[in-house]
Amino acid sequence: MSPVPSTTRQWILDHHPQKDEKPSQFFKLVENPLPGPEELADKNAVIIKPLLLSNDPSQRTWVGAEGSYITVKLGQVMKSWGVGKVVESYKDGFKNGDLVWGMMEWNEYMLFEDPETHYPPGLSKLTEEQARDPGGFIALRLTGLTAYYGLLKCGEATSNDQTIVVSTAAGGTGAMVVQIAKHVLKIPNVIGIAGSEEKMSLIKSLGCDIALNYKSPTFEADLGAATPKGIDLYFDNVGGAMLDMMLRRMRTRGRIVACGAIGSYDNDNSNASVYVKELRRIIMSGVRIQGLNVTHHAADFPNGLRELEGWLREGKVKTLTTVFETGFEGVPVGMERLLSGRNTGKLLTKIVTGGRSVL
Amino acid sequence: MSPVPSTTRQWILDHHPQKDEKPSQFFKLVENPLPGPEELADKNAVIIKPLLLSNDPSQRTWVGAEGSYITVKLGQVMKSWGVGKVVESYKDGFKNGDLVWGMMEWNEYMLFEDPETHYPPGLSKLTEEQARDPGGFIALRLTGLTAYYGLLKCGEATSNDQTIVVSTAAGGTGAMVVQIAKHVLKIPNVIGIAGSEEKMSLIKSLGCDIALNYKSPTFEADLGAATPKGIDLYFDNVGGAMLDMMLRRMRTRGRIVACGAIGSYDNDNSNASVYVKELRRIIMSGVRIQGLNVTHHAADFPNGLRELEGWLREGKVKTLTTVFETGFEGVPVGMERLLSGRNTGKLLTKIVTGGRSVL
């Protein structure tokens, strides 16, 4: 007997988010039929049970009216990068119990049919090593690679850099940037920015020489004191006023990696999301701002992942995850948690059924 | 008998510019003594008569309260890059009648004493070829090199680029960017932006495939029609809203050269000079903004100038100058003309005495 029921619950996009709306408000839970075994066999299809969903800031842009590099249209099922388990397979190369990585849907049971109609086309099986820690793998695959290509390729960081500043340093990407900067490149002055005492302790334990609290009234003065010779490289996860503040501290020919603007994604006018005022500084100091869209480096991902996995084995870096466990009905709450900025490291939503996980 | 009088008139900075103030308001004409022949001989000094002053947008930043890479303090004599003639020399290597290039002061007679106290340290004699057209030399030396390092080094433009957009294309730098892009790199789609029919005709004659008028109500739509496949490289001389508009049209991994923000220099709050709103686009499309401060390339200037002079001889580029002739008392008016944006090509102020030039 098939373990797959005849229907699946799904979270679909009900409407584009309005200002201050929570994910549980703009997504809607529906139930739809799944194909039966004969149809699945006809289609060489695979049924996957999504188990670990990645919560990423960029997902907020997928559901906006403006569109992004990935778009979820009204009425469509929401997506997350993640890991799922094959529960029924009629396709060569996939067998029941395999853990697979790729774009998951917010479905209890997900039909994977034709790779050509899937974005990105295909799923990959986790290696034995990766399958021992699927959450760590997701962190490495997403925030690890983002940190890797951001810092080393876009930012062209090298051991010659003296001072690197990382915003949201306690987040998944920021935490990895800090560790690579300190323990791989051995940069003398790694400065991390976070918003609580707990996060400041965390980023110091990861390798920050100085941790700054952006909520402090003396933040700009603290930044000045921490960067007496200016900043060689700023890894920007927030944009806006903090980016302007860094522009006032950049060294001649300094480099900025524009990785994210999390503060701005929940704005009712996403066109006016981030105002950078200090263009004059960019010109005077010959500063470079390089936008990072990690998908542009996709062809090199196997190499990047191999190098990161090497650093992980050598103990130079570790993956940090916060796992939010929920039944399927609570999936949008994971996205809420991410946007609230309370978590540290890579946030993952683990779907448990009947109080227990299938992982 | 010395041709040098005992005093010189000077334009000094009276106060930092207030909003909407004209240069004739924030500079003040004064008269001060010059050393006599014995003191000049003691000091191994040279007296130079500034003849051709370069009018550059960046000069507006030299006199602001904020400071810049060159600063003119209150009470100090204003400066301009330019060409002058040696009228009295007590220094080896300089003889009366030599034309010299360097940082001129807004003095009728300028004392050049110790290179170490001069910024930049030293003056250079024009070659015979350069001396035949001192205005063309200034244009090549300033706007030519700015276009050269901006387009080729900061922007990394190559013959593989399909679409390049240049703002203030009828200005000195813009006009040279257009010519290098079209006649040296042979870019298929060179788009220039200007603000009048006359300037649009000019930039088409220089090599623009399409000229757009930014004052037209259909400008953004015209830009869209002119860049159906997006923009590979935008050479930005204005910043602000136009930069945002270009960010909405940039191709994946497109490049922006931040060369100037002329529209913002006359702002009463130079910190808030330029607001870039479209940071999200930089991230999504992996766009790079590279600030251009041409002085960072100074070590390579002899090479750049040699290559530009070669293109000039081959007829691939020409220098465009607008010469404003005035007596010494009208020098600030040249700066006013520049900021009004009426001129085309490189603007120069030629100082004439008693109705005639010494050049």
PDB file of N, CA and C in Angstrom, chain B residues 109-192:
ATOM      1  N   TYR B 109      49.728  86.786 -10.607  1.00  0.00           N
ATOM      2  CA  TYR B 109      51.112  86.303 -10.624  1.00  0.00           C
ATOM      3  C   TYR B 109      51.265  85.315  -9.484  1.00  0.00           C
ATOM      4  N   MET B 110      51.774  84.151  -9.806  1.00  0.00           N
ATOM      5  CA  MET B 110      51.816  83.063  -8.820  1.00  0.00           C
ATOM      6  C   MET B 110      53.267  82.738  -8.500  1.00  0.00           C
ATOM      7  N   LEU B 111      53.537  82.707  -7.214  1.00  0.00           N
ATOM      8  CA  LEU B 111      54.885  82.376  -6.768  1.00  0.00           C
ATOM      9  C   LEU B 111      55.000  80.865  -6.667  1.00  0.00           C
ATOM     10  N   PHE B 112      55.964  80.291  -7.380  1.00  0.00           N
ATOM     11  CA  PHE B 112      56.198  78.856  -7.254  1.00  0.00           C
ATOM     12  C   PHE B 112      57.592  78.673  -6.693  1.00  0.00           C
ATOM     13  N   GLU B 113      57.617  78.205  -5.464  1.00  0.00           N
ATOM     14  CA  GLU B 113      58.833  78.239  -4.684  1.00  0.00           C
ATOM     15  C   GLU B 113      59.329  76.812  -4.508  1.00  0.00           C
ATOM     16  N   ASP B 114      58.842  76.188  -3.465  1.00  0.00           N
ATOM     17  CA  ASP B 114      59.327  74.869  -3.082  1.00  0.00           C
ATOM     18  C   ASP B 114      58.312  73.822  -3.518  1.00  0.00           C
ATOM     19  N   PRO B 115      58.725  72.906  -4.396  1.00  0.00           N
ATOM     20  CA  PRO B 115      57.767  71.880  -4.840  1.00  0.00           C
ATOM     21  C   PRO B 115      57.137  71.129  -3.673  1.00  0.00           C
ATOM     22  N   GLU B 116      57.881  71.022  -2.576  1.00  0.00           N
ATOM     23  CA  GLU B 116      57.378  70.232  -1.443  1.00  0.00           C
ATOM     24  C   GLU B 116      56.165  70.870  -0.781  1.00  0.00           C
ATOM     25  N   THR B 117      56.055  72.194  -0.906  1.00  0.00           N
ATOM     26  CA  THR B 117      54.917  72.864  -0.271  1.00  0.00           C
ATOM     27  C   THR B 117      53.758  73.054  -1.255  1.00  0.00           C
ATOM     28  N   HIS B 118      53.921  72.520  -2.440  1.00  0.00           N
ATOM     29  CA  HIS B 118      52.928  72.703  -3.495  1.00  0.00           C
ATOM     30  C   HIS B 118      52.141  71.404  -3.635  1.00  0.00           C
ATOM     31  N   TYR B 119      50.831  71.511  -3.857  1.00  0.00           N
ATOM     32  CA  TYR B 119      50.080  70.295  -4.149  1.00  0.00           C
ATOM     33  C   TYR B 119      49.524  70.367  -5.544  1.00  0.00           C
ATOM     34  N   PRO B 120      49.756  69.386  -6.387  1.00  0.00           N
ATOM     35  CA  PRO B 120      50.742  68.306  -6.207  1.00  0.00           C
ATOM     36  C   PRO B 120      52.143  68.878  -6.338  1.00  0.00           C
ATOM     37  N   PRO B 121      53.138  68.180  -5.874  1.00  0.00           N
ATOM     38  CA  PRO B 121      54.483  68.762  -5.824  1.00  0.00           C
ATOM     39  C   PRO B 121      55.081  68.910  -7.209  1.00  0.00           C
ATOM     40  N   GLY B 122      55.029  70.110  -7.716  1.00  0.00           N
ATOM     41  CA  GLY B 122      55.726  70.326  -8.978  1.00  0.00           C
ATOM     42  C   GLY B 122      54.839  70.751 -10.116  1.00  0.00           C
ATOM     43  N   LEU B 123      55.494  71.264 -11.122  1.00  0.00           N
ATOM     44  CA  LEU B 123      54.853  71.678 -12.364  1.00  0.00           C
ATOM     45  C   LEU B 123      55.604  70.977 -13.476  1.00  0.00           C
ATOM     46  N   SER B 124      54.931  70.717 -14.579  1.00  0.00           N
ATOM     47  CA  SER B 124      55.669  70.103 -15.682  1.00  0.00           C
ATOM     48  C   SER B 124      55.595  70.995 -16.912  1.00  0.00           C
ATOM     49  N   LYS B 125      56.687  71.000 -17.670  1.00  0.00           N
ATOM     50  CA  LYS B 125      56.721  71.823 -18.884  1.00  0.00           C
ATOM     51  C   LYS B 125      55.970  71.117 -20.000  1.00  0.00           C
ATOM     52  N   LEU B 126      55.224  71.884 -20.769  1.00  0.00           N
ATOM     53  CA  LEU B 126      54.527  71.306 -21.911  1.00  0.00           C
ATOM     54  C   LEU B 126      55.538  70.964 -23.007  1.00  0.00           C
ATOM     55  N   THR B 127      55.311  69.833 -23.688  1.00  0.00           N
ATOM     56  CA  THR B 127      56.135  69.509 -24.859  1.00  0.00           C
ATOM     57  C   THR B 127      55.753  70.476 -25.984  1.00  0.00           C
ATOM     58  N   GLU B 128      56.566  70.475 -27.029  1.00  0.00           N
ATOM     59  CA  GLU B 128      56.257  71.378 -28.161  1.00  0.00           C
ATOM     60  C   GLU B 128      54.883  71.086 -28.733  1.00  0.00           C
ATOM     61  N   GLU B 129      54.581  69.771 -28.869  1.00  0.00           N
ATOM     62  CA  GLU B 129      53.275  69.374 -29.416  1.00  0.00           C
ATOM     63  C   GLU B 129      52.147  69.863 -28.513  1.00  0.00           C
ATOM     64  N   GLN B 130      52.318  69.674 -27.213  1.00  0.00           N
ATOM     65  CA  GLN B 130      51.293  70.102 -26.258  1.00  0.00           C
ATOM     66  C   GLN B 130      51.148  71.625 -26.253  1.00  0.00           C
ATOM     67  N   ALA B 131      52.272  72.330 -26.397  1.00  0.00           N
ATOM     68  CA  ALA B 131      52.250  73.797 -26.326  1.00  0.00           C
ATOM     69  C   ALA B 131      51.555  74.422 -27.525  1.00  0.00           C
ATOM     70  N   ARG B 132      51.426  73.657 -28.608  1.00  0.00           N
ATOM     71  CA  ARG B 132      50.725  74.198 -29.774  1.00  0.00           C
ATOM     72  C   ARG B 132      49.230  74.335 -29.503  1.00  0.00           C
ATOM     73  N   ASP B 133      48.698  73.541 -28.585  1.00  0.00           N
ATOM     74  CA  ASP B 133      47.268  73.617 -28.248  1.00  0.00           C
ATOM     75  C   ASP B 133      47.101  73.378 -26.750  1.00  0.00           C
ATOM     76  N   PRO B 134      47.444  74.397 -25.940  1.00  0.00           N
ATOM     77  CA  PRO B 134      47.398  74.190 -24.482  1.00  0.00           C
ATOM     78  C   PRO B 134      46.003  73.826 -23.982  1.00  0.00           C
ATOM     79  N   GLY B 135      44.960  74.371 -24.610  1.00  0.00           N
ATOM     80  CA  GLY B 135      43.591  74.051 -24.190  1.00  0.00           C
ATOM     81  C   GLY B 135      43.285  72.586 -24.470  1.00  0.00           C
ATOM     82  N   GLY B 136      43.672  72.117 -25.638  1.00  0.00           N
ATOM     83  CA  GLY B 136      43.469  70.704 -25.974  1.00  0.00           C
ATOM     84  C   GLY B 136      44.241  69.812 -25.020  1.00  0.00           C
ATOM     85  N   PHE B 137      45.447  70.261 -24.641  1.00  0.00           N
ATOM     86  CA  PHE B 137      46.234  69.478 -23.703  1.00  0.00           C
ATOM     87  C   PHE B 137      45.524  69.372 -22.357  1.00  0.00           C
ATOM     88  N   ILE B 138      44.987  70.500 -21.858  1.00  0.00           N
ATOM     89  CA  ILE B 138      44.274  70.461 -20.574  1.00  0.00           C
ATOM     90  C   ILE B 138      43.086  69.506 -20.665  1.00  0.00           C
ATOM     91  N   ALA B 139      42.356  69.583 -21.773  1.00  0.00           N
ATOM     92  CA  ALA B 139      41.182  68.706 -21.934  1.00  0.00           C
ATOM     93  C   ALA B 139      41.604  67.242 -21.910  1.00  0.00           C
ATOM     94  N   LEU B 140      42.698  66.947 -22.617  1.00  0.00           N
ATOM     95  CA  LEU B 140      43.162  65.561 -22.665  1.00  0.00           C
ATOM     96  C   LEU B 140      43.670  65.116 -21.299  1.00  0.00           C
ATOM     97  N   ARG B 141      44.391  66.019 -20.650  1.00  0.00           N
ATOM     98  CA  ARG B 141      45.020  65.693 -19.375  1.00  0.00           C
ATOM     99  C   ARG B 141      43.990  65.487 -18.256  1.00  0.00           C
ATOM    100  N   LEU B 142      42.901  66.236 -18.326  1.00  0.00           N
ATOM    101  CA  LEU B 142      41.901  66.124 -17.249  1.00  0.00           C
ATOM    102  C   LEU B 142      40.711  65.267 -17.674  1.00  0.00           C
ATOM    103  N   THR B 143      39.885  65.764 -18.552  1.00  0.00           N
ATOM    104  CA  THR B 143      38.700  64.986 -18.911  1.00  0.00           C
ATOM    105  C   THR B 143      39.081  63.752 -19.723  1.00  0.00           C
ATOM    106  N   GLY B 144      40.131  63.852 -20.522  1.00  0.00           N
ATOM    107  CA  GLY B 144      40.563  62.687 -21.301  1.00  0.00           C
ATOM    108  C   GLY B 144      40.975  61.536 -20.398  1.00  0.00           C
ATOM    109  N   LEU B 145      41.842  61.832 -19.444  1.00  0.00           N
ATOM    110  CA  LEU B 145      42.293  60.766 -18.536  1.00  0.00           C
ATOM    111  C   LEU B 145      41.150  60.263 -17.653  1.00  0.00           C
ATOM    112  N   THR B 146      40.248  61.158 -17.257  1.00  0.00           N
ATOM    113  CA  THR B 146      39.099  60.731 -16.452  1.00  0.00           C
ATOM    114  C   THR B 146      38.244  59.744 -17.245  1.00  0.00           C
ATOM    115  N   ALA B 147      37.996  60.078 -18.514  1.00  0.00           N
ATOM    116  CA  ALA B 147      37.224  59.172 -19.372  1.00  0.00           C
ATOM    117  C   ALA B 147      37.977  57.855 -19.559  1.00  0.00           C
ATOM    118  N   TYR B 148      39.272  57.968 -19.775  1.00  0.00           N
ATOM    119  CA  TYR B 148      40.105  56.797 -20.054  1.00  0.00           C
ATOM    120  C   TYR B 148      40.098  55.817 -18.884  1.00  0.00           C
ATOM    121  N   TYR B 149      40.449  56.303 -17.674  1.00  0.00           N
ATOM    122  CA  TYR B 149      40.508  55.387 -16.529  1.00  0.00           C
ATOM    123  C   TYR B 149      39.101  54.974 -16.080  1.00  0.00           C
ATOM    124  N   GLY B 150      38.150  55.887 -16.246  1.00  0.00           N
ATOM    125  CA  GLY B 150      36.781  55.546 -15.874  1.00  0.00           C
ATOM    126  C   GLY B 150      36.224  54.427 -16.736  1.00  0.00           C
ATOM    127  N   LEU B 151      36.330  54.625 -18.032  1.00  0.00           N
ATOM    128  CA  LEU B 151      35.720  53.659 -18.953  1.00  0.00           C
ATOM    129  C   LEU B 151      36.506  52.347 -18.984  1.00  0.00           C
ATOM    130  N   LEU B 152      37.818  52.448 -19.103  1.00  0.00           N
ATOM    131  CA  LEU B 152      38.615  51.245 -19.382  1.00  0.00           C
ATOM    132  C   LEU B 152      39.064  50.514 -18.125  1.00  0.00           C
ATOM    133  N   LYS B 153      39.371  51.248 -17.062  1.00  0.00           N
ATOM    134  CA  LYS B 153      39.868  50.577 -15.855  1.00  0.00           C
ATOM    135  C   LYS B 153      38.725  50.344 -14.854  1.00  0.00           C
ATOM    136  N   CYS B 154      38.061  51.420 -14.417  1.00  0.00           N
ATOM    137  CA  CYS B 154      36.963  51.239 -13.457  1.00  0.00           C
ATOM    138  C   CYS B 154      35.815  50.470 -14.089  1.00  0.00           C
ATOM    139  N   GLY B 155      35.445  50.844 -15.305  1.00  0.00           N
ATOM    140  CA  GLY B 155      34.291  50.214 -15.946  1.00  0.00           C
ATOM    141  C   GLY B 155      34.642  48.936 -16.671  1.00  0.00           C
ATOM    142  N   GLU B 156      35.936  48.711 -16.884  1.00  0.00           N
ATOM    143  CA  GLU B 156      36.407  47.525 -17.608  1.00  0.00           C
ATOM    144  C   GLU B 156      35.637  47.327 -18.905  1.00  0.00           C
ATOM    145  N   ALA B 157      35.379  48.427 -19.619  1.00  0.00           N
ATOM    146  CA  ALA B 157      34.687  48.328 -20.906  1.00  0.00           C
ATOM    147  C   ALA B 157      35.578  47.596 -21.909  1.00  0.00           C
ATOM    148  N   THR B 158      34.941  46.749 -22.706  1.00  0.00           N
ATOM    149  CA  THR B 158      35.669  46.062 -23.782  1.00  0.00           C
ATOM    150  C   THR B 158      34.797  46.048 -25.024  1.00  0.00           C
ATOM    151  N   SER B 159      35.360  45.566 -26.103  1.00  0.00           N
ATOM    152  CA  SER B 159      34.616  45.467 -27.360  1.00  0.00           C
ATOM    153  C   SER B 159      33.490  44.452 -27.278  1.00  0.00           C
ATOM    154  N   ASN B 160      33.437  43.669 -26.214  1.00  0.00           N
ATOM    155  CA  ASN B 160      32.333  42.720 -26.041  1.00  0.00           C
ATOM    156  C   ASN B 160      31.073  43.386 -25.508  1.00  0.00           C
ATOM    157  N   ASP B 161      31.195  44.608 -24.983  1.00  0.00           N
ATOM    158  CA  ASP B 161      30.008  45.293 -24.483  1.00  0.00           C
ATOM    159  C   ASP B 161      29.111  45.685 -25.648  1.00  0.00           C
ATOM    160  N   GLN B 162      27.806  45.546 -25.419  1.00  0.00           N
ATOM    161  CA  GLN B 162      26.844  45.862 -26.475  1.00  0.00           C
ATOM    162  C   GLN B 162      26.256  47.256 -26.302  1.00  0.00           C
ATOM    163  N   THR B 163      25.943  47.622 -25.069  1.00  0.00           N
ATOM    164  CA  THR B 163      25.221  48.871 -24.826  1.00  0.00           C
ATOM    165  C   THR B 163      25.868  49.644 -23.684  1.00  0.00           C
ATOM    166  N   ILE B 164      26.275  50.860 -24.003  1.00  0.00           N
ATOM    167  CA  ILE B 164      26.869  51.746 -23.006  1.00  0.00           C
ATOM    168  C   ILE B 164      26.057  53.027 -22.961  1.00  0.00           C
ATOM    169  N   VAL B 165      25.759  53.502 -21.771  1.00  0.00           N
ATOM    170  CA  VAL B 165      25.023  54.761 -21.614  1.00  0.00           C
ATOM    171  C   VAL B 165      25.944  55.755 -20.898  1.00  0.00           C
ATOM    172  N   VAL B 166      25.967  56.978 -21.399  1.00  0.00           N
ATOM    173  CA  VAL B 166      26.821  58.030 -20.838  1.00  0.00           C
ATOM    174  C   VAL B 166      25.960  59.241 -20.516  1.00  0.00           C
ATOM    175  N   SER B 167      25.971  59.665 -19.259  1.00  0.00           N
ATOM    176  CA  SER B 167      25.234  60.898 -18.939  1.00  0.00           C
ATOM    177  C   SER B 167      26.152  62.104 -19.084  1.00  0.00           C
ATOM    178  N   THR B 168      25.573  63.296 -19.202  1.00  0.00           N
ATOM    179  CA  THR B 168      26.289  64.530 -19.560  1.00  0.00           C
ATOM    180  C   THR B 168      27.301  64.238 -20.676  1.00  0.00           C
ATOM    181  N   ALA B 169      26.771  63.621 -21.726  1.00  0.00           N
ATOM    182  CA  ALA B 169      27.638  63.163 -22.814  1.00  0.00           C
ATOM    183  C   ALA B 169      28.249  64.311 -23.601  1.00  0.00           C
ATOM    184  N   ALA B 170      27.679  65.511 -23.487  1.00  0.00           N
ATOM    185  CA  ALA B 170      28.244  66.656 -24.207  1.00  0.00           C
ATOM    186  C   ALA B 170      29.276  67.394 -23.364  1.00  0.00           C
ATOM    187  N   GLY B 171      29.468  66.945 -22.138  1.00  0.00           N
ATOM    188  CA  GLY B 171      30.495  67.553 -21.292  1.00  0.00           C
ATOM    189  C   GLY B 171      31.873  67.023 -21.671  1.00  0.00           C
ATOM    190  N   GLY B 172      32.883  67.580 -21.050  1.00  0.00           N
ATOM    191  CA  GLY B 172      34.241  67.216 -21.419  1.00  0.00           C
ATOM    192  C   GLY B 172      34.503  65.725 -21.263  1.00  0.00           C
ATOM    193  N   THR B 173      34.216  65.178 -20.099  1.00  0.00           N
ATOM    194  CA  THR B 173      34.471  63.753 -19.859  1.00  0.00           C
ATOM    195  C   THR B 173      33.537  62.891 -20.698  1.00  0.00           C
ATOM    196  N   GLY B 174      32.245  63.231 -20.664  1.00  0.00           N
ATOM    197  CA  GLY B 174      31.262  62.433 -21.398  1.00  0.00           C
ATOM    198  C   GLY B 174      31.591  62.345 -22.876  1.00  0.00           C
ATOM    199  N   ALA B 175      31.989  63.464 -23.468  1.00  0.00           N
ATOM    200  CA  ALA B 175      32.291  63.483 -24.900  1.00  0.00           C
ATOM    201  C   ALA B 175      33.453  62.551 -25.216  1.00  0.00           C
ATOM    202  N   MET B 176      34.432  62.495 -24.330  1.00  0.00           N
ATOM    203  CA  MET B 176      35.570  61.604 -24.562  1.00  0.00           C
ATOM    204  C   MET B 176      35.168  60.143 -24.352  1.00  0.00           C
ATOM    205  N   VAL B 177      34.309  59.889 -23.366  1.00  0.00           N
ATOM    206  CA  VAL B 177      33.823  58.515 -23.152  1.00  0.00           C
ATOM    207  C   VAL B 177      33.108  58.025 -24.416  1.00  0.00           C
ATOM    208  N   VAL B 178      32.235  58.871 -24.965  1.00  0.00           N
ATOM    209  CA  VAL B 178      31.491  58.497 -26.172  1.00  0.00           C
ATOM    210  C   VAL B 178      32.457  58.134 -27.298  1.00  0.00           C
ATOM    211  N   GLN B 179      33.478  58.963 -27.502  1.00  0.00           N
ATOM    212  CA  GLN B 179      34.396  58.732 -28.628  1.00  0.00           C
ATOM    213  C   GLN B 179      35.237  57.467 -28.429  1.00  0.00           C
ATOM    214  N   ILE B 180      35.716  57.243 -27.210  1.00  0.00           N
ATOM    215  CA  ILE B 180      36.503  56.019 -26.973  1.00  0.00           C
ATOM    216  C   ILE B 180      35.609  54.792 -27.160  1.00  0.00           C
ATOM    217  N   ALA B 181      34.373  54.879 -26.612  1.00  0.00           N
ATOM    218  CA  ALA B 181      33.454  53.732 -26.708  1.00  0.00           C
ATOM    219  C   ALA B 181      33.159  53.413 -28.175  1.00  0.00           C
ATOM    220  N   LYS B 182      32.937  54.457 -28.966  1.00  0.00           N
ATOM    221  CA  LYS B 182      32.520  54.221 -30.350  1.00  0.00           C
ATOM    222  C   LYS B 182      33.698  53.952 -31.286  1.00  0.00           C
ATOM    223  N   HIS B 183      34.725  54.789 -31.205  1.00  0.00           N
ATOM    224  CA  HIS B 183      35.766  54.737 -32.239  1.00  0.00           C
ATOM    225  C   HIS B 183      36.983  53.918 -31.858  1.00  0.00           C
ATOM    226  N   VAL B 184      37.160  53.651 -30.571  1.00  0.00           N
ATOM    227  CA  VAL B 184      38.267  52.784 -30.161  1.00  0.00           C
ATOM    228  C   VAL B 184      37.732  51.376 -29.882  1.00  0.00           C
ATOM    229  N   LEU B 185      36.705  51.284 -29.017  1.00  0.00           N
ATOM    230  CA  LEU B 185      36.179  49.955 -28.663  1.00  0.00           C
ATOM    231  C   LEU B 185      35.153  49.437 -29.675  1.00  0.00           C
ATOM    232  N   LYS B 186      34.582  50.351 -30.451  1.00  0.00           N
ATOM    233  CA  LYS B 186      33.565  50.006 -31.458  1.00  0.00           C
ATOM    234  C   LYS B 186      32.350  49.288 -30.847  1.00  0.00           C
ATOM    235  N   ILE B 187      31.860  49.832 -29.733  1.00  0.00           N
ATOM    236  CA  ILE B 187      30.640  49.332 -29.083  1.00  0.00           C
ATOM    237  C   ILE B 187      29.450  49.592 -30.019  1.00  0.00           C
ATOM    238  N   PRO B 188      28.596  48.597 -30.254  1.00  0.00           N
ATOM    239  CA  PRO B 188      27.501  48.802 -31.226  1.00  0.00           C
ATOM    240  C   PRO B 188      26.481  49.860 -30.798  1.00  0.00           C
ATOM    241  N   ASN B 189      26.153  49.903 -29.508  1.00  0.00           N
ATOM    242  CA  ASN B 189      25.059  50.779 -29.080  1.00  0.00           C
ATOM    243  C   ASN B 189      25.559  51.753 -28.011  1.00  0.00           C
ATOM    244  N   VAL B 190      25.996  52.931 -28.470  1.00  0.00           N
ATOM    245  CA  VAL B 190      26.481  53.963 -27.548  1.00  0.00           C
ATOM    246  C   VAL B 190      25.379  55.008 -27.417  1.00  0.00           C
ATOM    247  N   ILE B 191      24.875  55.161 -26.194  1.00  0.00           N
ATOM    248  CA  ILE B 191      23.745  56.057 -25.941  1.00  0.00           C
ATOM    249  C   ILE B 191      24.223  57.218 -25.081  1.00  0.00           C
ATOM    250  N   GLY B 192      24.012  58.418 -25.575  1.00  0.00           N
ATOM    251  CA  GLY B 192      24.418  59.604 -24.842  1.00  0.00           C
ATOM    252  C   GLY B 192      23.201  60.362 -24.354  1.00  0.00           C
TER     253      GLY B 192
END
